[in-house]
Short mmCIF file of C-alpha atoms in Angstrom, two decimals:
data_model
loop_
_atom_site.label_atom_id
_atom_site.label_comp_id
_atom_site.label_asym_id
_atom_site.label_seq_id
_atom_site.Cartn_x
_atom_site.Cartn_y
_atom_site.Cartn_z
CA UNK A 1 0.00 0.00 0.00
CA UNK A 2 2.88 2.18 0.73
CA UNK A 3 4.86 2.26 -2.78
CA UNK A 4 1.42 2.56 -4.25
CA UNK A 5 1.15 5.81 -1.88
CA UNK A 6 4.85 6.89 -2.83
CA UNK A 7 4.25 5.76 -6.42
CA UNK A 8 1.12 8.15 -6.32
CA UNK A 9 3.19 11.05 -5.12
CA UNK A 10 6.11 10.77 -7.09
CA UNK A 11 3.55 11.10 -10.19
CA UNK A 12 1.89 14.66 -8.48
CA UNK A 13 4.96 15.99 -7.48
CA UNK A 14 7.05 15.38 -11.07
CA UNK A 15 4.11 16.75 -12.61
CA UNK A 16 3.19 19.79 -10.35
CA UNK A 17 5.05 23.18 -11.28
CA UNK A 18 3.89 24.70 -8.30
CA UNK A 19 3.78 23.65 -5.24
CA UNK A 20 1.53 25.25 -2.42
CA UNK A 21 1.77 24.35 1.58
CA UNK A 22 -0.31 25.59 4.37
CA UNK A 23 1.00 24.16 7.65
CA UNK A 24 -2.43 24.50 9.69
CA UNK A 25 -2.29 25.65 13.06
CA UNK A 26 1.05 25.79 15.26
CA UNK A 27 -0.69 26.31 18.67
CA UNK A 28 -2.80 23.01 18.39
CA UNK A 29 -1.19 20.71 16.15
CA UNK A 30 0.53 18.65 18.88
CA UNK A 31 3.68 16.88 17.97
CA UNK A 32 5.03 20.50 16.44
CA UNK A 33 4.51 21.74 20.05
CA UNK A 34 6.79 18.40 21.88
CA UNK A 35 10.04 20.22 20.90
CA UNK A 36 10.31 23.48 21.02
CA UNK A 37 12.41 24.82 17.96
CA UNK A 38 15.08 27.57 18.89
CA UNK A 39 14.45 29.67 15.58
CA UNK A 40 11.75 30.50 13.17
CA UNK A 41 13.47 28.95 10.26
CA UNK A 42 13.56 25.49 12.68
CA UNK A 43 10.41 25.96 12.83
CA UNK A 44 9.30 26.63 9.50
CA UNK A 45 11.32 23.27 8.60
CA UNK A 46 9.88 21.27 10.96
CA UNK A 47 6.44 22.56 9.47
CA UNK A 48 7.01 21.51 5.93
CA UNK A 49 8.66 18.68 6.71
CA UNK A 50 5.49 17.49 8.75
CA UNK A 51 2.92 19.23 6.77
CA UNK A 52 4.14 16.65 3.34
CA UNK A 53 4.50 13.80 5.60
CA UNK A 54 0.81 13.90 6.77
CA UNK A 55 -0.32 15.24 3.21
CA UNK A 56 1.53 11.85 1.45
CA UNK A 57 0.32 9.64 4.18
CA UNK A 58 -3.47 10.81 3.13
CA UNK A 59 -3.10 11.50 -0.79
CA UNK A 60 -5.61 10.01 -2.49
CA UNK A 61 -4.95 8.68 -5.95
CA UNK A 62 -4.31 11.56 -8.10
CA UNK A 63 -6.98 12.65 -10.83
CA UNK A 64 -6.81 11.59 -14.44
CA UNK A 65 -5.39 15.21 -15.55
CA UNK A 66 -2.11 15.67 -12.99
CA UNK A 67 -2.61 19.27 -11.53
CA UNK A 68 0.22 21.91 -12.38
CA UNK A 69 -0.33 23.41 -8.73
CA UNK A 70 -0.39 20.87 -5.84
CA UNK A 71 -2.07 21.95 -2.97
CA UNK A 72 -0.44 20.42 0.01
CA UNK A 73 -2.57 21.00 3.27
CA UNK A 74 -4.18 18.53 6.03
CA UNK A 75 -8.24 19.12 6.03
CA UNK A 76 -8.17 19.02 9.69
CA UNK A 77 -5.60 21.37 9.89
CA UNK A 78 -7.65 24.51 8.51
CA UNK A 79 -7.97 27.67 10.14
CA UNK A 80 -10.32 29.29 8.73
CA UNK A 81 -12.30 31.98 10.73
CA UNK A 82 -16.53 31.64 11.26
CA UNK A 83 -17.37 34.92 10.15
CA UNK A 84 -19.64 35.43 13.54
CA UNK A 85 -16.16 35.53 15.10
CA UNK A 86 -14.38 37.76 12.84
CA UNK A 87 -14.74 40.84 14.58
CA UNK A 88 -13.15 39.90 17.90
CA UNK A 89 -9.93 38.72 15.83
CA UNK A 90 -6.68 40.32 14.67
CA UNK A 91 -4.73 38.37 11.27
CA UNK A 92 -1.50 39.70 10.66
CA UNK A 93 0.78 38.75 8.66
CA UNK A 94 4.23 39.02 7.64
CA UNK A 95 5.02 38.25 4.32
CA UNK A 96 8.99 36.86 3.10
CA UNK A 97 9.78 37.75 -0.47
CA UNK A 98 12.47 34.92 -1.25
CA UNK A 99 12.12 36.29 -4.99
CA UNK A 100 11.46 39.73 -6.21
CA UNK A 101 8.29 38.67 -7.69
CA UNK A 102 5.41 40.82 -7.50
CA UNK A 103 2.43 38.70 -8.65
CA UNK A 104 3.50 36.64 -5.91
CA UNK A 105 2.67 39.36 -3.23
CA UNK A 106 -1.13 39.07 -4.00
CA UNK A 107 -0.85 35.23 -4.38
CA UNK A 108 0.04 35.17 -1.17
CA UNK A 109 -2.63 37.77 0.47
CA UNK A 110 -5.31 35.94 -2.27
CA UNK A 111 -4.18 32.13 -0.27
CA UNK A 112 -3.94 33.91 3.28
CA UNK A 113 -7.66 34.99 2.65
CA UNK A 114 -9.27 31.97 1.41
CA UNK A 115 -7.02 29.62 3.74
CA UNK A 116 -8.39 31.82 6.77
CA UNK A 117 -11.64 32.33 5.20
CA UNK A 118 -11.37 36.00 5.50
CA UNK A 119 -12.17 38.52 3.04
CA UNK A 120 -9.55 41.09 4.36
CA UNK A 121 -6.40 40.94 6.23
CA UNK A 122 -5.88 43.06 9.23
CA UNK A 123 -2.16 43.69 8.25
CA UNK A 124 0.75 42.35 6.45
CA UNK A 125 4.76 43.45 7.41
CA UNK A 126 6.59 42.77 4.21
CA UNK A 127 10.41 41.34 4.42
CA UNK A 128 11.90 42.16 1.18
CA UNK A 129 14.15 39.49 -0.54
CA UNK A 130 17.86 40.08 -0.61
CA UNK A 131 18.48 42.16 2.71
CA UNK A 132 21.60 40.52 3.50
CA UNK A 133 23.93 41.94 6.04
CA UNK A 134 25.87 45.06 4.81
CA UNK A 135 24.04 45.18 1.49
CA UNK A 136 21.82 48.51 2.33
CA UNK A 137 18.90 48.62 0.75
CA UNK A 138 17.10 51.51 -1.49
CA UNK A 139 14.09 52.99 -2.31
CA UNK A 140 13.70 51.67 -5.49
CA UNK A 141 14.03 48.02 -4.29
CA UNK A 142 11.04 48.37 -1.84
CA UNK A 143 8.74 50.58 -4.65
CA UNK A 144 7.42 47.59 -6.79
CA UNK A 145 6.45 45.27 -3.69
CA UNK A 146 4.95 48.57 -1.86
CA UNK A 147 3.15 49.24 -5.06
CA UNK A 148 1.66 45.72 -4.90
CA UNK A 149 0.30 45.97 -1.54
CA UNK A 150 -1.09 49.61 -1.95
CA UNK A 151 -3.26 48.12 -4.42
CA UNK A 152 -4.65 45.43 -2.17
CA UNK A 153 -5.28 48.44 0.35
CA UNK A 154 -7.36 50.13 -2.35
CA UNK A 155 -8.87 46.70 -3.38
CA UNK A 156 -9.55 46.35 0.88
CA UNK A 157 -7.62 43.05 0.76
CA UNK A 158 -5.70 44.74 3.65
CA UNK A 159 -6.40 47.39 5.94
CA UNK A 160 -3.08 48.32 6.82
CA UNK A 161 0.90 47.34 5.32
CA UNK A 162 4.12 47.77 7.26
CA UNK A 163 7.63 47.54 6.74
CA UNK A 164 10.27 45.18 8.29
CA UNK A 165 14.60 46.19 9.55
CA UNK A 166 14.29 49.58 7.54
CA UNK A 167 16.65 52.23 9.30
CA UNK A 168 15.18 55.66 9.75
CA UNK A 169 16.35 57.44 6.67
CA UNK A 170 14.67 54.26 4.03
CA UNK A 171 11.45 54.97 6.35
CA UNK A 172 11.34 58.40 5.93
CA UNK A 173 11.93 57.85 2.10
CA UNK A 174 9.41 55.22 1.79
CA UNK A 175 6.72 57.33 3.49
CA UNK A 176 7.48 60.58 2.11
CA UNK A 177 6.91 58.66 -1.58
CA UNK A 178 4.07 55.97 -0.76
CA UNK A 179 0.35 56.57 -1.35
CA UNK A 180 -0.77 54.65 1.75
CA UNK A 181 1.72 55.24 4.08
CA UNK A 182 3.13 52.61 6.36
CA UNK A 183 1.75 51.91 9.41
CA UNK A 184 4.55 50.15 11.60
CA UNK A 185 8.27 48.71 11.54
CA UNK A 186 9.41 45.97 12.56
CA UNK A 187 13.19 46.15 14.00
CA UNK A 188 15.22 42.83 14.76
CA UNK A 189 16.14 42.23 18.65
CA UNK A 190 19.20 40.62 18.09
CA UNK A 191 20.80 43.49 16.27
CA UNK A 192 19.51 46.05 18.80
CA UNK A 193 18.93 46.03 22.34
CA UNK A 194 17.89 49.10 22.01
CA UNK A 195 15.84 51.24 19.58
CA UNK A 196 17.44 53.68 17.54
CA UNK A 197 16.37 57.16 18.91
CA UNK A 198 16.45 58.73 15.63
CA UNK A 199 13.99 55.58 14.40
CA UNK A 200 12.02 56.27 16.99
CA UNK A 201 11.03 60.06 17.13
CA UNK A 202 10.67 59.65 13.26
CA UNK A 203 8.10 56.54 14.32
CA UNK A 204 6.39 58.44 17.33
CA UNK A 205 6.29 61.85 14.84
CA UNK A 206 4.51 59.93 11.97
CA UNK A 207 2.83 57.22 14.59
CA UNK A 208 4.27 54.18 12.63
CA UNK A 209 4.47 51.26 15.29
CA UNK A 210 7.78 50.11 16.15
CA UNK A 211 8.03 46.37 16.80
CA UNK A 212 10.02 43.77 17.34
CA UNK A 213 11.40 40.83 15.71
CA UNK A 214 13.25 37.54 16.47
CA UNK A 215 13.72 36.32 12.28
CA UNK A 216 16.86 35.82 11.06
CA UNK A 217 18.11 38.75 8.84
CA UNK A 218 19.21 37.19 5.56
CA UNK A 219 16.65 35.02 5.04
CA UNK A 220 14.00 33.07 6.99
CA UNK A 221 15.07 29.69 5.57
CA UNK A 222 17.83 28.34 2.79
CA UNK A 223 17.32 27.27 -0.84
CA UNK A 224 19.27 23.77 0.52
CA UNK A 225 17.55 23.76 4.46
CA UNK A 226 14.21 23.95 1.95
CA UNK A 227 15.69 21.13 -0.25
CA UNK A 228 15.96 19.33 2.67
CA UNK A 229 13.04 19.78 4.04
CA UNK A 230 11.01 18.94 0.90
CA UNK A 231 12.81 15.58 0.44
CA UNK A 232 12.53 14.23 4.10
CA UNK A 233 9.10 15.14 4.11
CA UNK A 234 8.68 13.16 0.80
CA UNK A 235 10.77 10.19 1.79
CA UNK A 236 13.33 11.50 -1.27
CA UNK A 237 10.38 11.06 -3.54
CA UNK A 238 11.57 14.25 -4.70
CA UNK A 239 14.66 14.96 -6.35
CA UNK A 240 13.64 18.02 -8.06
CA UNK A 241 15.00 21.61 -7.48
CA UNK A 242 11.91 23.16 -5.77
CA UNK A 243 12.62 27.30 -5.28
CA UNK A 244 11.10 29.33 -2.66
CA UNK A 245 9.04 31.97 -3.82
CA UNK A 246 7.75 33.34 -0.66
CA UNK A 247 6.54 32.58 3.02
CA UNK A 248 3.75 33.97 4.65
CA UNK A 249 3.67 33.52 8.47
CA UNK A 250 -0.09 34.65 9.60
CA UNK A 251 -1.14 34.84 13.49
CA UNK A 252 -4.89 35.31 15.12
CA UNK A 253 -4.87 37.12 17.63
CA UNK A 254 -7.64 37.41 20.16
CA UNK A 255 -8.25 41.48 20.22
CA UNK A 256 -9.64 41.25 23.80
CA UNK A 257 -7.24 39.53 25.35
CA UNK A 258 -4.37 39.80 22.86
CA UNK A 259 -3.31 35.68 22.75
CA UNK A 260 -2.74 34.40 19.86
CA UNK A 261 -5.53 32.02 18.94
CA UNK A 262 -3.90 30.39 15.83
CA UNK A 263 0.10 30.91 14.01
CA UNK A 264 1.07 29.59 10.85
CA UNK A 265 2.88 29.61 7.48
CA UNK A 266 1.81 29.21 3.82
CA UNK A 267 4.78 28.15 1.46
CA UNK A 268 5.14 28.78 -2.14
CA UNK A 269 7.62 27.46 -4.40
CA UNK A 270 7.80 26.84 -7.73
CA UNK A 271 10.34 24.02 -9.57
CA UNK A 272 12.94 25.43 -11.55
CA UNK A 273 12.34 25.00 -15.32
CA UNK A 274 14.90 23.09 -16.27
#
């Protein structure tokens, strides 16, 4: 029964182009909460790695017509919201470019909705690809992705967008030019104990949020620790170079009371044409 299973998977993952995970709740799915993983990128691992074990153990033999997108989720895993409860909830979101694609943004806000059965999100922090450490980045690299989420303000996809590790001067640039200005900031602990003064009379002058952030700073998780991940949670069914396109980590958070009801990620990649 099990090589038939494998066989079956092989066939939808060689065909698939893209490949789309949601990970289902964090805060209730229990063996993700046994060990507790020191990073968000262990994390995120952990969660693919699981979420394509569970989805291969209950694949059901694939249609006649292989689909190009495979939709890798556990039913029971959903969290979408009953709209009688939607009022007393936050979603937020942060969003991780891994490729400067813009289509991708509202791919990614289009899956957060239906996934969470919402028709708007409450806000979404962008990461842009390619901050790595000393490579500064401009203006111009955060217009086209800022461009893409003003337009799912307008389309009230989103009520409010926010930025992620800009310094004081790209913030001031980025909401001197933007139509819908950002509405918070998210700065990393680990590089600063403390807030940078500057950062934050320019946030308390233009009430941007500051917040804080524990992700890593290049990236939230490596082309190869992806790799991995892909082909332990496929029992090396796959050999294929799968690519990242981007991450979204959503939370729900209980206004009232501010816990967080329900955490966790959607994955996109896409295989790399040969």
């Amino acid at each position: 029964q099990n090589t038939n299973m494998d066989r079956e998977a092989k066939l939808l993952l060689n065909h698939a182009k893209t490949l789309r995970l949601h990970t289902g709740n964090l805060v209730s799915r229990s063996r993700l909460k046994k060990k507790c993983p020191s990073s968000p990128s262990e994390e995120l691992q952990d969660c693919i790695q699981a979420t394509l074990t569970d989805w291969l153990s209950s694949t059901k033999p694939p249609p006649e017509d292989l689909p190009d997108t495979l939709d890798c989720s556990i039913p029971q895993e959903t969290d979408a919201i009953p709209p009688e409860e939607r009022e007393e909830l936050k979603v937020s979101v942060k969003l991780f470019l891994c490729e400067p694609v813009q289509s991708s943004i509202g791919d990614a806000v289009e899956m957060a909705c239906q996934t969470l059965g919402v028709s708007q999100l409450d806000s979404v922090i962008i990461a842009p690809p390619g901050s790595r450490e000393g490579d500064s980045q401009s203006l111009a690299d955060l217009q086209p992705a800022w461009e893409a989420l003003e337009a799912l303000v307008r389309n009230q996809q989103i009520a409010a967008i926010g930025t992620s590790d800009l310094d004081k001067d790209l913030l001031e640039q980025l909401y001197n030019w933007a139509d819908v200005k950002p509405s918070s900031n998210q700065v990393n602990l680990a590089s600063c104990c403390v807030m940078p003064p500057d950062l934050t009379a320019f946030a308390k002058e233009f009430d941007i949020q500051l917040l804080t952030h524990n992700d890593p700073k290049a990236e939230l998780i490596s082309a190869a620790t992806f790799q991995e991940a892909v082909q332990e949670g496929t029992q090396n069914a796959v050999a294929d170079d799968w690519r990242l396109e981007w991450v979204l980590r959503y939370s729900i958070i209980v206004k009232s009371r501010g816990i967080i009801k329900a955490k966790g990620y959607l994955v996109s990649a896409r295989k790399a044409s040969p």
